[in-house]
Amino acid sequence: GAGVSQTPSNKVTEKGKYVELRCDPISGHTALYWYRQSLGQGPEFLIYFQGTGAADDSGLPNDRFFAVRPEGSVSTLKIQRTERGDSAVYLCASSVRGGSETQYFGPGTRLLVL
Amino acid sequence: AQSVTQLDSQVPVFEEAPVELRCNYSSSVSVYLFWYVQYPNQGLQLLLKYLSGSTLVKGINGFEAEFNKSQTSFHLRKPSVHISDTAEYFCALRRSNQGGKLIFGQGTELSVKP
C-alpha cells in the first residue's frame, strides 16, 4: 500500500516568506508526527497529532511554527517569516494510533531559506 | 528528561566484516528503544525495536541489537555487512507509558567498502 507522502520534496524560499509543507499519512493511521532534521543531526520532534488535535506540541521552536490536521488525515506544517536557520529536512511520520510502537516515515521535504 | 548518544559518527568497514554501532541512552523512566536506517534520498525505515522481554532483538536485513539495562545501551550488530548496508543509522527511544515523540541520537554513518 501507499506509504507516507510529503509535498513538495524540495522548497526554496527567501528569508521572511511564508511556507506550507504537506503530509499525507498512511490511510487509517490516526497519529501523525512532524520532525525536523538539520544537516548532520538526528530528527528532532516538533509536534504530534492524535486525530485532529495536537496531543503534544512541545517541540515547536517558536510561534512562527504552526501545524494543523483539520480532518484527521492530511496535515500541513506552516512556517511564518522564515529564517535561514529554518533550513532543514522536515519529516512526517504516521502510526496506527498514538501508542503504537512503529512510526512510518515519509521521504521528507527539504527546505532551503535563502 | 531522556537522551540518546550514538558514540560513533562514522564507521567505515569492509564488506563481509562484522560491525557494531553503539548507542547509549539516558532515562529515569521505562523506555522503548529503536534502530532506524536512512538510505540516501529515502525516508527512515525501522530496523528493529525493543519493547520488553528478550534482550536480544532481531530485525530486518540480518541486524540484531541487545538491550543492556545496567549499561543503558542498545548496540546494533551485524555479523557480515554488504555494500548495500551503506546508510545512516539512528538509535531512538520513546517513553513506554506515553505515546508520541521519538528522541533520536545524532546518527552513525556506516560506510561499507569493497
Short mmCIF file of C-alpha atoms in Angstrom, two decimals:
data_model
loop_
_atom_site.label_atom_id
_atom_site.label_comp_id
_atom_site.label_asym_id
_atom_site.label_seq_id
_atom_site.Cartn_x
_atom_site.Cartn_y
_atom_site.Cartn_z
CA GLY A 1 0.00 0.00 0.00
CA ALA A 2 0.94 3.63 -0.22
CA GLY A 3 3.30 4.98 2.39
CA VAL A 4 3.55 8.44 3.90
CA SER A 5 3.91 11.09 1.24
CA GLN A 6 5.17 14.64 1.59
CA THR A 7 4.97 17.57 -0.77
CA PRO A 8 6.87 19.38 -2.03
CA SER A 9 10.03 17.29 -1.98
CA ASN A 10 12.11 20.46 -2.15
CA LYS A 11 11.25 24.06 -1.32
CA VAL A 12 13.44 27.11 -1.78
CA THR A 13 12.23 30.37 -0.30
CA GLU A 14 13.55 33.73 0.74
CA LYS A 15 14.04 34.92 4.26
CA GLY A 16 10.83 36.40 5.63
CA LYS A 17 8.47 34.43 3.39
CA TYR A 18 5.69 32.06 4.45
CA VAL A 19 5.81 28.35 3.58
CA GLU A 20 3.47 25.39 3.89
CA LEU A 21 4.60 21.78 3.92
CA ARG A 22 2.09 18.98 3.39
CA CYS A 23 1.96 15.45 4.74
CA ASP A 24 -0.35 12.62 3.64
CA PRO A 25 -0.23 9.81 6.20
CA ILE A 26 -0.91 6.15 5.62
CA SER A 27 -4.65 5.62 5.25
CA GLY A 28 -6.29 4.77 8.55
CA HIS A 29 -3.42 5.99 10.72
CA THR A 30 -4.79 8.20 13.47
CA ALA A 31 -1.46 9.52 14.77
CA LEU A 32 0.78 11.89 12.83
CA TYR A 33 4.14 13.35 13.75
CA TRP A 34 6.38 16.12 12.44
CA TYR A 35 10.14 16.12 12.93
CA ARG A 36 12.93 18.39 11.72
CA GLN A 37 16.35 17.09 10.69
CA SER A 38 19.18 19.54 10.37
CA LEU A 39 22.33 18.64 8.49
CA GLY A 40 24.39 16.06 10.35
CA GLN A 41 21.83 15.68 13.12
CA GLY A 42 19.16 13.20 14.10
CA PRO A 43 15.49 14.06 13.65
CA GLU A 44 14.09 16.41 16.28
CA PHE A 45 10.46 16.17 17.35
CA LEU A 46 8.15 19.09 16.57
CA ILE A 47 4.52 18.09 17.08
CA TYR A 48 2.27 15.03 17.37
CA PHE A 49 -1.40 14.78 16.40
CA GLN A 50 -3.88 12.21 17.62
CA GLY A 51 -6.81 12.61 15.26
CA THR A 52 -7.45 16.30 14.64
CA GLY A 53 -5.92 17.59 17.84
CA ALA A 54 -2.33 18.29 18.76
CA ALA A 55 -1.52 15.89 21.58
CA ASP A 56 1.98 17.27 22.09
CA ASP A 57 3.37 20.44 20.51
CA SER A 58 6.27 20.84 22.90
CA GLY A 59 8.84 20.61 20.10
CA LEU A 60 7.67 23.62 18.08
CA PRO A 61 10.60 26.05 18.39
CA ASN A 62 8.59 29.29 18.48
CA ASP A 63 5.30 30.85 17.44
CA ARG A 64 6.37 31.13 13.80
CA PHE A 65 5.70 27.41 13.50
CA PHE A 66 2.16 26.07 13.38
CA ALA A 67 0.60 22.80 12.22
CA VAL A 68 -2.94 21.70 11.50
CA ARG A 69 -4.76 18.48 10.75
CA PRO A 70 -8.37 19.62 10.28
CA GLU A 71 -9.93 16.34 9.17
CA GLY A 72 -7.66 13.92 10.97
CA SER A 73 -5.80 12.88 7.85
CA VAL A 74 -3.64 15.31 5.86
CA SER A 75 -1.51 17.69 7.91
CA THR A 76 0.11 20.99 6.99
CA LEU A 77 3.12 22.48 8.73
CA LYS A 78 3.17 26.25 8.38
CA ILE A 79 6.19 28.45 8.92
CA GLN A 80 5.82 32.22 9.03
CA ARG A 81 8.60 34.78 8.49
CA THR A 82 11.11 32.09 7.59
CA GLU A 83 14.69 32.46 8.78
CA ARG A 84 17.87 30.93 7.38
CA GLY A 85 18.06 28.75 10.48
CA ASP A 86 14.79 27.06 9.46
CA SER A 87 16.63 25.34 6.60
CA ALA A 88 16.36 21.60 7.23
CA VAL A 89 14.59 18.44 6.12
CA TYR A 90 11.09 18.29 7.57
CA LEU A 91 9.95 14.72 8.16
CA CYS A 92 6.44 13.46 8.67
CA ALA A 93 5.53 10.09 10.18
CA SER A 94 2.31 8.29 10.99
CA SER A 95 1.28 5.37 13.14
CA VAL A 96 -1.89 3.35 13.61
CA ARG A 97 -2.50 5.13 16.90
CA GLY A 98 -0.53 7.28 19.30
CA GLY A 99 0.53 4.39 21.48
CA SER A 100 1.73 2.29 18.57
CA GLU A 101 5.39 1.47 18.67
CA THR A 102 6.11 1.81 14.96
CA GLN A 103 6.15 5.15 13.21
CA TYR A 104 6.32 5.10 9.41
CA PHE A 105 8.26 7.98 7.90
CA GLY A 106 7.84 9.87 4.67
CA PRO A 107 10.76 10.93 2.45
CA GLY A 108 10.79 14.46 3.83
CA THR A 109 10.64 17.99 2.46
CA ARG A 110 13.97 19.71 2.08
CA LEU A 111 13.52 23.41 2.92
CA LEU A 112 16.17 25.94 1.99
CA VAL A 113 15.76 29.52 3.18
CA LEU A 114 17.99 31.97 1.30
CA ALA B 1 14.48 14.11 30.51
CA GLN B 2 15.59 11.42 28.10
CA SER B 3 18.53 11.44 25.70
CA VAL B 4 20.29 9.19 23.20
CA THR B 5 24.00 9.20 22.42
CA GLN B 6 25.49 7.45 19.42
CA LEU B 7 29.14 7.08 20.16
CA ASP B 8 30.46 6.98 16.60
CA SER B 9 29.55 9.49 13.92
CA GLN B 10 31.19 7.42 11.16
CA VAL B 11 32.02 3.73 10.93
CA PRO B 12 33.97 2.51 7.90
CA VAL B 13 34.11 -1.25 7.41
CA PHE B 14 35.00 -3.70 4.70
CA GLU B 15 32.40 -5.88 3.04
CA GLU B 16 31.70 -9.19 4.85
CA ALA B 17 33.25 -7.89 8.08
CA PRO B 18 31.22 -7.69 11.31
CA VAL B 19 30.04 -4.33 12.56
CA GLU B 20 28.75 -2.84 15.79
CA LEU B 21 27.08 0.57 16.01
CA ARG B 22 26.97 1.85 19.58
CA CYS B 23 24.04 3.54 21.28
CA ASN B 24 23.69 4.66 24.90
CA TYR B 25 20.61 6.21 26.40
CA SER B 26 19.63 8.11 29.49
CA SER B 27 16.20 7.95 31.10
CA SER B 28 14.71 7.86 34.56
CA VAL B 29 11.60 6.10 33.28
CA SER B 30 10.95 2.96 31.30
CA VAL B 31 11.55 3.34 27.56
CA TYR B 32 11.18 1.55 24.27
CA LEU B 33 14.26 1.51 22.05
CA PHE B 34 14.53 1.57 18.27
CA TRP B 35 17.02 1.49 15.45
CA TYR B 36 16.11 3.20 12.17
CA VAL B 37 18.06 3.21 8.89
CA GLN B 38 18.07 6.02 6.35
CA TYR B 39 19.29 5.18 2.86
CA PRO B 40 20.33 8.08 0.62
CA ASN B 41 17.33 10.11 -0.53
CA GLN B 42 14.89 7.82 1.28
CA GLY B 43 12.79 8.04 4.42
CA LEU B 44 13.64 6.48 7.75
CA GLN B 45 12.90 2.76 7.92
CA LEU B 46 12.51 0.76 11.12
CA LEU B 47 15.21 -1.92 11.54
CA LEU B 48 14.18 -3.30 14.92
CA LYS B 49 12.70 -2.38 18.27
CA TYR B 50 12.93 -3.42 21.91
CA LEU B 51 9.72 -3.19 23.92
CA SER B 52 10.11 -5.84 26.62
CA GLY B 53 11.06 -9.47 27.09
CA SER B 54 14.13 -10.99 25.50
CA THR B 55 17.01 -8.55 25.50
CA LEU B 56 18.29 -9.77 22.12
CA VAL B 57 16.18 -8.37 19.34
CA LYS B 58 16.40 -9.45 15.72
CA GLY B 59 15.45 -7.15 12.89
CA ILE B 60 15.41 -6.94 9.14
CA ASN B 61 18.40 -7.40 6.84
CA GLY B 62 20.27 -9.59 9.34
CA PHE B 63 20.68 -6.90 12.01
CA GLU B 64 20.26 -7.53 15.73
CA ALA B 65 20.57 -5.46 18.87
CA GLU B 66 20.99 -6.20 22.55
CA PHE B 67 19.30 -4.23 25.30
CA ASN B 68 21.52 -3.84 28.34
CA LYS B 69 19.71 -2.11 31.17
CA SER B 70 22.65 -1.95 33.55
CA GLN B 71 24.82 -0.26 30.95
CA THR B 72 21.90 1.67 29.42
CA SER B 73 22.98 0.55 25.98
CA PHE B 74 21.30 -0.76 22.86
CA HIS B 75 24.09 -1.58 20.41
CA LEU B 76 23.33 -2.70 16.86
CA ARG B 77 25.28 -5.56 15.29
CA LYS B 78 25.57 -7.45 12.05
CA PRO B 79 27.94 -10.40 11.61
CA SER B 80 28.68 -9.75 7.94
CA VAL B 81 27.88 -6.49 6.14
CA HIS B 82 27.15 -5.87 2.48
CA ILE B 83 27.79 -2.86 0.28
CA SER B 84 24.02 -2.26 0.35
CA ASP B 85 24.14 -1.66 4.12
CA THR B 86 25.84 1.68 3.50
CA ALA B 87 23.46 4.19 5.09
CA GLU B 88 22.86 6.42 8.11
CA TYR B 89 21.67 4.59 11.23
CA PHE B 90 19.72 6.23 14.03
CA CYS B 91 19.05 4.99 17.53
CA ALA B 92 15.90 6.33 19.18
CA LEU B 93 13.81 5.97 22.31
CA ARG B 94 10.27 6.64 23.42
CA ARG B 95 8.78 6.63 26.89
CA SER B 96 6.95 3.33 27.28
CA ASN B 97 3.98 4.82 29.11
CA GLN B 98 3.48 7.70 26.74
CA GLY B 99 2.57 7.74 23.08
CA GLY B 100 4.18 10.11 20.71
CA LYS B 101 7.58 11.50 20.22
CA LEU B 102 10.72 9.65 19.43
CA ILE B 103 14.01 11.04 20.71
CA PHE B 104 16.82 10.33 18.28
CA GLY B 105 20.57 10.14 18.51
CA GLN B 106 22.73 12.08 16.09
CA GLY B 107 23.23 9.16 13.76
CA THR B 108 26.07 6.90 12.65
CA GLU B 109 27.14 6.83 9.05
CA LEU B 110 28.03 3.26 8.08
CA SER B 111 30.26 3.06 5.03
CA VAL B 112 30.87 -0.43 3.63
CA LYS B 113 33.84 -0.68 1.29
CA PRO B 114 34.58 -3.50 -1.17
#
